Tab-separated table of C-alpha atoms and ligand atoms in Angstrom:
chain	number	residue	atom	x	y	z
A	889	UNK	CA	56.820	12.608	92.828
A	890	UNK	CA	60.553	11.897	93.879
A	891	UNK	CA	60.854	10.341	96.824
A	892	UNK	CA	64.676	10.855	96.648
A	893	UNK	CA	66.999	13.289	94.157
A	894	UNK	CA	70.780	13.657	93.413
A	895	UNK	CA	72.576	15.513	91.343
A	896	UNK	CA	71.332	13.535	87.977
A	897	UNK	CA	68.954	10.987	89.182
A	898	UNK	CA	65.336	11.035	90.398
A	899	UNK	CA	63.969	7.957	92.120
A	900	UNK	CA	60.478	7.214	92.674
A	901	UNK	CA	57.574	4.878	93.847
A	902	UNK	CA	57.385	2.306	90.701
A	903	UNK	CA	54.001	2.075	89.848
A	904	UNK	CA	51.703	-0.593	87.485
A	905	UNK	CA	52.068	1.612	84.273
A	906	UNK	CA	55.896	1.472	84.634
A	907	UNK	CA	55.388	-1.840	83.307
A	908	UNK	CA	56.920	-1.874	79.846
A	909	UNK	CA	59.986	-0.633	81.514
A	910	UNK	CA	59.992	-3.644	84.564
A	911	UNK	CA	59.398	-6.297	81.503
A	912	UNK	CA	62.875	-5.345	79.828
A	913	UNK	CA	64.614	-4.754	83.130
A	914	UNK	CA	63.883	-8.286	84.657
A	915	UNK	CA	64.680	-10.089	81.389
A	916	UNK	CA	67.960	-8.449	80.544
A	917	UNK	CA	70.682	-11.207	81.163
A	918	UNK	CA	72.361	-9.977	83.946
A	919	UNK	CA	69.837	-9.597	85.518
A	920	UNK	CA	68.485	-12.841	85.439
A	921	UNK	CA	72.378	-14.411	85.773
A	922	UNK	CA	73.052	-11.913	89.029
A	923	UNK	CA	69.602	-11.618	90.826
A	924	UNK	CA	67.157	-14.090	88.975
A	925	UNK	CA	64.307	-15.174	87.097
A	926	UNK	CA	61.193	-13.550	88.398
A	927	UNK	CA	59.134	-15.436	85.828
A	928	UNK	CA	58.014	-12.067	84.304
A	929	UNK	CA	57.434	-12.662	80.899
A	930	UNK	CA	54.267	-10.475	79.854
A	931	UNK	CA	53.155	-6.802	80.939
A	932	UNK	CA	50.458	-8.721	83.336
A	933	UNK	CA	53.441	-10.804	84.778
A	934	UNK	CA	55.276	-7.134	85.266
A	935	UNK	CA	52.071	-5.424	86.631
A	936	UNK	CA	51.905	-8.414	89.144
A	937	UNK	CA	55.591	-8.362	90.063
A	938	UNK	CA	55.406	-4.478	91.178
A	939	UNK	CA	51.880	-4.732	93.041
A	940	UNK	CA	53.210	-7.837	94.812
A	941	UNK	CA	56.614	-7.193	94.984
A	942	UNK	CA	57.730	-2.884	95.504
A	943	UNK	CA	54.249	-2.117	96.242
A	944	UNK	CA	54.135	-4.248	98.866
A	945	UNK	CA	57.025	-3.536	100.543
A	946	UNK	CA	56.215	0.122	100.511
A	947	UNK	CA	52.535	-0.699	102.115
A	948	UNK	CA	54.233	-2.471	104.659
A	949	UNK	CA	57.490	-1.503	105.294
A	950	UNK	CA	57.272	2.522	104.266
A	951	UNK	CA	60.456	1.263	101.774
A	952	UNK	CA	61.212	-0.675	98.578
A	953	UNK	CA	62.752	-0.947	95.511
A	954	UNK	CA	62.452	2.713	93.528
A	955	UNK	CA	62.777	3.547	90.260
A	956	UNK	CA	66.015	5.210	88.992
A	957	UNK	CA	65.353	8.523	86.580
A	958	UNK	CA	68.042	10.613	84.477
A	959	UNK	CA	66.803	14.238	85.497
A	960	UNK	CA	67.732	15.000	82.237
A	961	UNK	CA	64.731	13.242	80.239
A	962	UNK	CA	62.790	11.960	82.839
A	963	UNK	CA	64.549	8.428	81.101
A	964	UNK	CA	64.282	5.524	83.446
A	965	UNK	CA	67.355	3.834	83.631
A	966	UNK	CA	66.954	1.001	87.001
A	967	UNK	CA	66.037	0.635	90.217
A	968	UNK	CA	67.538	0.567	93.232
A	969	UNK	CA	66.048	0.247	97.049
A	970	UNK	CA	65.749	-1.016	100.289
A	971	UNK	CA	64.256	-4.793	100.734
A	972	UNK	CA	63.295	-6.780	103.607
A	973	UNK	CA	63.274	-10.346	102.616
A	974	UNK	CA	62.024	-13.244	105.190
A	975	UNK	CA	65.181	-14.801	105.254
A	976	UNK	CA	67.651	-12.135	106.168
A	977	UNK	CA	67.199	-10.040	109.299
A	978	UNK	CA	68.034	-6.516	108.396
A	979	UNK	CA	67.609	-4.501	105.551
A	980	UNK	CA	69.456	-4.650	102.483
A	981	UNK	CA	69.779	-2.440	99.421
A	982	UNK	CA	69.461	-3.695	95.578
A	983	UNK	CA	70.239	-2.532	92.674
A	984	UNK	CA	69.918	-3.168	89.048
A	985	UNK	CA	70.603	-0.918	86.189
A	986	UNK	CA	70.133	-1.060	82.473
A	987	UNK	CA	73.416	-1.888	80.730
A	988	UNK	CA	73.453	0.872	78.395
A	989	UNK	CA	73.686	2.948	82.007
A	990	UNK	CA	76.361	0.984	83.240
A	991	UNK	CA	79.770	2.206	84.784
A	992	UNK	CA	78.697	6.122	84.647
A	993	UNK	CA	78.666	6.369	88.445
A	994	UNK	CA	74.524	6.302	88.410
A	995	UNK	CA	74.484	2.787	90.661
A	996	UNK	CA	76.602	4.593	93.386
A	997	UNK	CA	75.142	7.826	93.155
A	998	UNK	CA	71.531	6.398	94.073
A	999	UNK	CA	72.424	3.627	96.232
A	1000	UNK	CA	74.487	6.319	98.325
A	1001	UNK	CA	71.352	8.321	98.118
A	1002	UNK	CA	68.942	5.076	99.817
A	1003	UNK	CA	71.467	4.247	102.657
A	1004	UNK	CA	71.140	8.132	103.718
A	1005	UNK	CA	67.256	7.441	103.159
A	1006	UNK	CA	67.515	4.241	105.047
A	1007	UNK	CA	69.298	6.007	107.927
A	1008	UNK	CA	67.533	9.234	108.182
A	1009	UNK	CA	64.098	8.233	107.111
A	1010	UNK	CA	63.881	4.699	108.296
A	1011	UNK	CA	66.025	4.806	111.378
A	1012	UNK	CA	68.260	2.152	110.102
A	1013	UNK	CA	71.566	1.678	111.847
A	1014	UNK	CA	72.669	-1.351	109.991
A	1015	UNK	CA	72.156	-2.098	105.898
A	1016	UNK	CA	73.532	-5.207	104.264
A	1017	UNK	CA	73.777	-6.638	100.674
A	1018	UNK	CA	73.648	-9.743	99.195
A	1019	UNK	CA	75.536	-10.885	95.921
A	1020	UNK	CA	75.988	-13.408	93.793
A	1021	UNK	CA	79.745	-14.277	94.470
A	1022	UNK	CA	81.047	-14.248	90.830
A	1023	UNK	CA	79.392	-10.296	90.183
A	1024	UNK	CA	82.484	-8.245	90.318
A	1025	UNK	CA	80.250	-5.112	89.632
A	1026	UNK	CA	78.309	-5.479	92.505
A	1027	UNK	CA	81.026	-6.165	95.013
A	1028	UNK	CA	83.152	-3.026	93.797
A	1029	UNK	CA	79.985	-0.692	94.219
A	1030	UNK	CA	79.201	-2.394	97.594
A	1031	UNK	CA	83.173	-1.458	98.579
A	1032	UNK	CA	82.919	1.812	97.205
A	1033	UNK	CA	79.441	2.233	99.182
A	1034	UNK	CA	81.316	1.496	102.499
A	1035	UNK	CA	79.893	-1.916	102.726
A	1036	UNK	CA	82.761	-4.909	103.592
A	1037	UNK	CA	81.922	-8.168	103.527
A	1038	UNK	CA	80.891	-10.111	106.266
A	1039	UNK	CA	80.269	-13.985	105.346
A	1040	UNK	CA	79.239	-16.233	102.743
A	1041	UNK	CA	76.251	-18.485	103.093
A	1042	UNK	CA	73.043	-19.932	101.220
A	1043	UNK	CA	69.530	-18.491	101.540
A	1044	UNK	CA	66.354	-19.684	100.250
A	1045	UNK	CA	65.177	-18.330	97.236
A	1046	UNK	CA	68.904	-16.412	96.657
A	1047	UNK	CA	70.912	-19.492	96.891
A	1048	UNK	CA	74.730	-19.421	97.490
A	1049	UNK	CA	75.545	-15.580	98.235
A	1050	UNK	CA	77.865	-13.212	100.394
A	1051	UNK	CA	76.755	-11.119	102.785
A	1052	UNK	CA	77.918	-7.321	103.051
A	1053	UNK	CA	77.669	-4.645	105.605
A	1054	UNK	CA	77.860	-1.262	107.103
A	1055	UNK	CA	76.972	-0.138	110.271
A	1056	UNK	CA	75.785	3.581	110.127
B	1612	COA	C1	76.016	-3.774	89.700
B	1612	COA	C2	75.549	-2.549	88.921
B	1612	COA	C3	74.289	-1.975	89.558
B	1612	COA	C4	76.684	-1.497	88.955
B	1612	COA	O1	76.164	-0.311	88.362
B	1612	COA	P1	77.101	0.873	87.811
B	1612	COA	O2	76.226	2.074	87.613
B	1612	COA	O3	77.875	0.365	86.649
B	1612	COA	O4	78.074	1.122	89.021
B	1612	COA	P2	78.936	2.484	89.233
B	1612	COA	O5	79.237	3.071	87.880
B	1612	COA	O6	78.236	3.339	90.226
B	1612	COA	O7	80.263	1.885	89.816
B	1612	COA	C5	80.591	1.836	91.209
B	1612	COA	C6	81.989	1.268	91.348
B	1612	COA	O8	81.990	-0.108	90.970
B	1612	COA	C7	82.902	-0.322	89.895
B	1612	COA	N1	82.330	-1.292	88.978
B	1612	COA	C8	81.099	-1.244	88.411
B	1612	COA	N2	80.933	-2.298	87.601
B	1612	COA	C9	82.073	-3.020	87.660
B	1612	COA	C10	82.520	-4.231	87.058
B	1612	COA	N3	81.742	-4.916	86.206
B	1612	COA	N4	83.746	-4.693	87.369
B	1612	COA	C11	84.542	-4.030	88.237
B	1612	COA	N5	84.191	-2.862	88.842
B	1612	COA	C12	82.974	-2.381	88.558
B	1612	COA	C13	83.054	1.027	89.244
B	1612	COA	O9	84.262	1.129	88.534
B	1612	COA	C14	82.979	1.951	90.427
B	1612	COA	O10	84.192	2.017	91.109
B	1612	COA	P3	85.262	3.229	90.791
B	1612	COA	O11	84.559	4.501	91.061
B	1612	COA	O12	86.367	2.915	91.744
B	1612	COA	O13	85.642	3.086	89.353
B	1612	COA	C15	75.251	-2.910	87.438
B	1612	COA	O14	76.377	-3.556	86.889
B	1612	COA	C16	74.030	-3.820	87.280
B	1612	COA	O15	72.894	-3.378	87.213
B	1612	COA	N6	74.273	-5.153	87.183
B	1612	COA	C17	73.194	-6.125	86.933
B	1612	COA	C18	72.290	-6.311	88.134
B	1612	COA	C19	73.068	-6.701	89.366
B	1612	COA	O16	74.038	-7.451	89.309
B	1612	COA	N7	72.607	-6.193	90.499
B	1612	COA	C20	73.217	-6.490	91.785
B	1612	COA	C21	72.684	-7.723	92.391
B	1612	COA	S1	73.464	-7.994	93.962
């Protein structure tokens, strides 16, 4: 079941047998070069990741990351939520597409779709972003989102990143 829906996308609780799909998504290069190396390697790594990582967040926080849908297909294509990491005091929202789905609009059309969430569902007032500072991609959707950035600074576990923000 969708927990949100635009005009082409579906997003939805990620669950263990989305698995296969997790295990490519995590090891495609830009992912590891922009966001990292979860050390998933195997579908048991993958089923691990989600249970401790999304389905966690959603047991404890009501949010996390989702997984991204074409309508058309019911083709999963990325995800893209809300996180609430130890180090950072707000929320932020991630993303992370599938190259193959890159530059058709899909990243802004669902993270639009989880700051409304974030706002309407979660009572959120302020969202930020973190980025590597070198991924161009990810600072023009973060602009284009209504995000600006804020300051640059090193976090455990994310290294050197910049901080972005809106206040909703
Ligand atoms: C970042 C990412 C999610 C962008 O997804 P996307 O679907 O291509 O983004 P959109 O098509 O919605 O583009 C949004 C805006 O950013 C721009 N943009 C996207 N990628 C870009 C790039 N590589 N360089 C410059 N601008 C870029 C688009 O042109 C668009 O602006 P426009 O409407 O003015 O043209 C995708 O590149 C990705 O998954 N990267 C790997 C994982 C990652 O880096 N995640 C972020 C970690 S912070």
């Amino acid at each position: 079941m969708a927990v949100l829906e635009t005009g082409r996308l579906a997003l939805r609780r990620i669950i263990p047998d989305d698995a296969p799909f997790i295990l490519e998504l995590l090891n495609e290069p830009s992912f590891l070069e922009f966001i990292g190396d979860k050390g998933v390697r195997n579908l048991d790594d993958a089923r691990r990741y989600i249970l401790t990582g999304p389905v966690a967040s959603y047991e404890r926080f009501g949010f996390g990351l989702y997984l991204v849908l074409l309508k058309v297909g019911d083709t999963p294509i990325g995800m893209c939520g809300l996180v609430k990491r130890e180090t950072l005091p707000d929320v932020d929202v991630g993303y992370a597409l599938r190259p193959a789905y890159w530059r058709q609009g899909y990243a802004f059309e669902a993270a639009s779709a989880v700051l409304t969430h974030g706002r309407e569902a979660f009572g959120l007032r302020r969202i930020v972003a973190i980025t590597s500072p070198g991924n161009a991609g990810s600072k023009a959707l973060l602009e284009k989102l209504g995000l600006r950035f804020e300051q640059a600074l090193s976090l455990p576990g994310s290294g050197d990143i910049h901080l972005f923000a809106v206040e909703m």
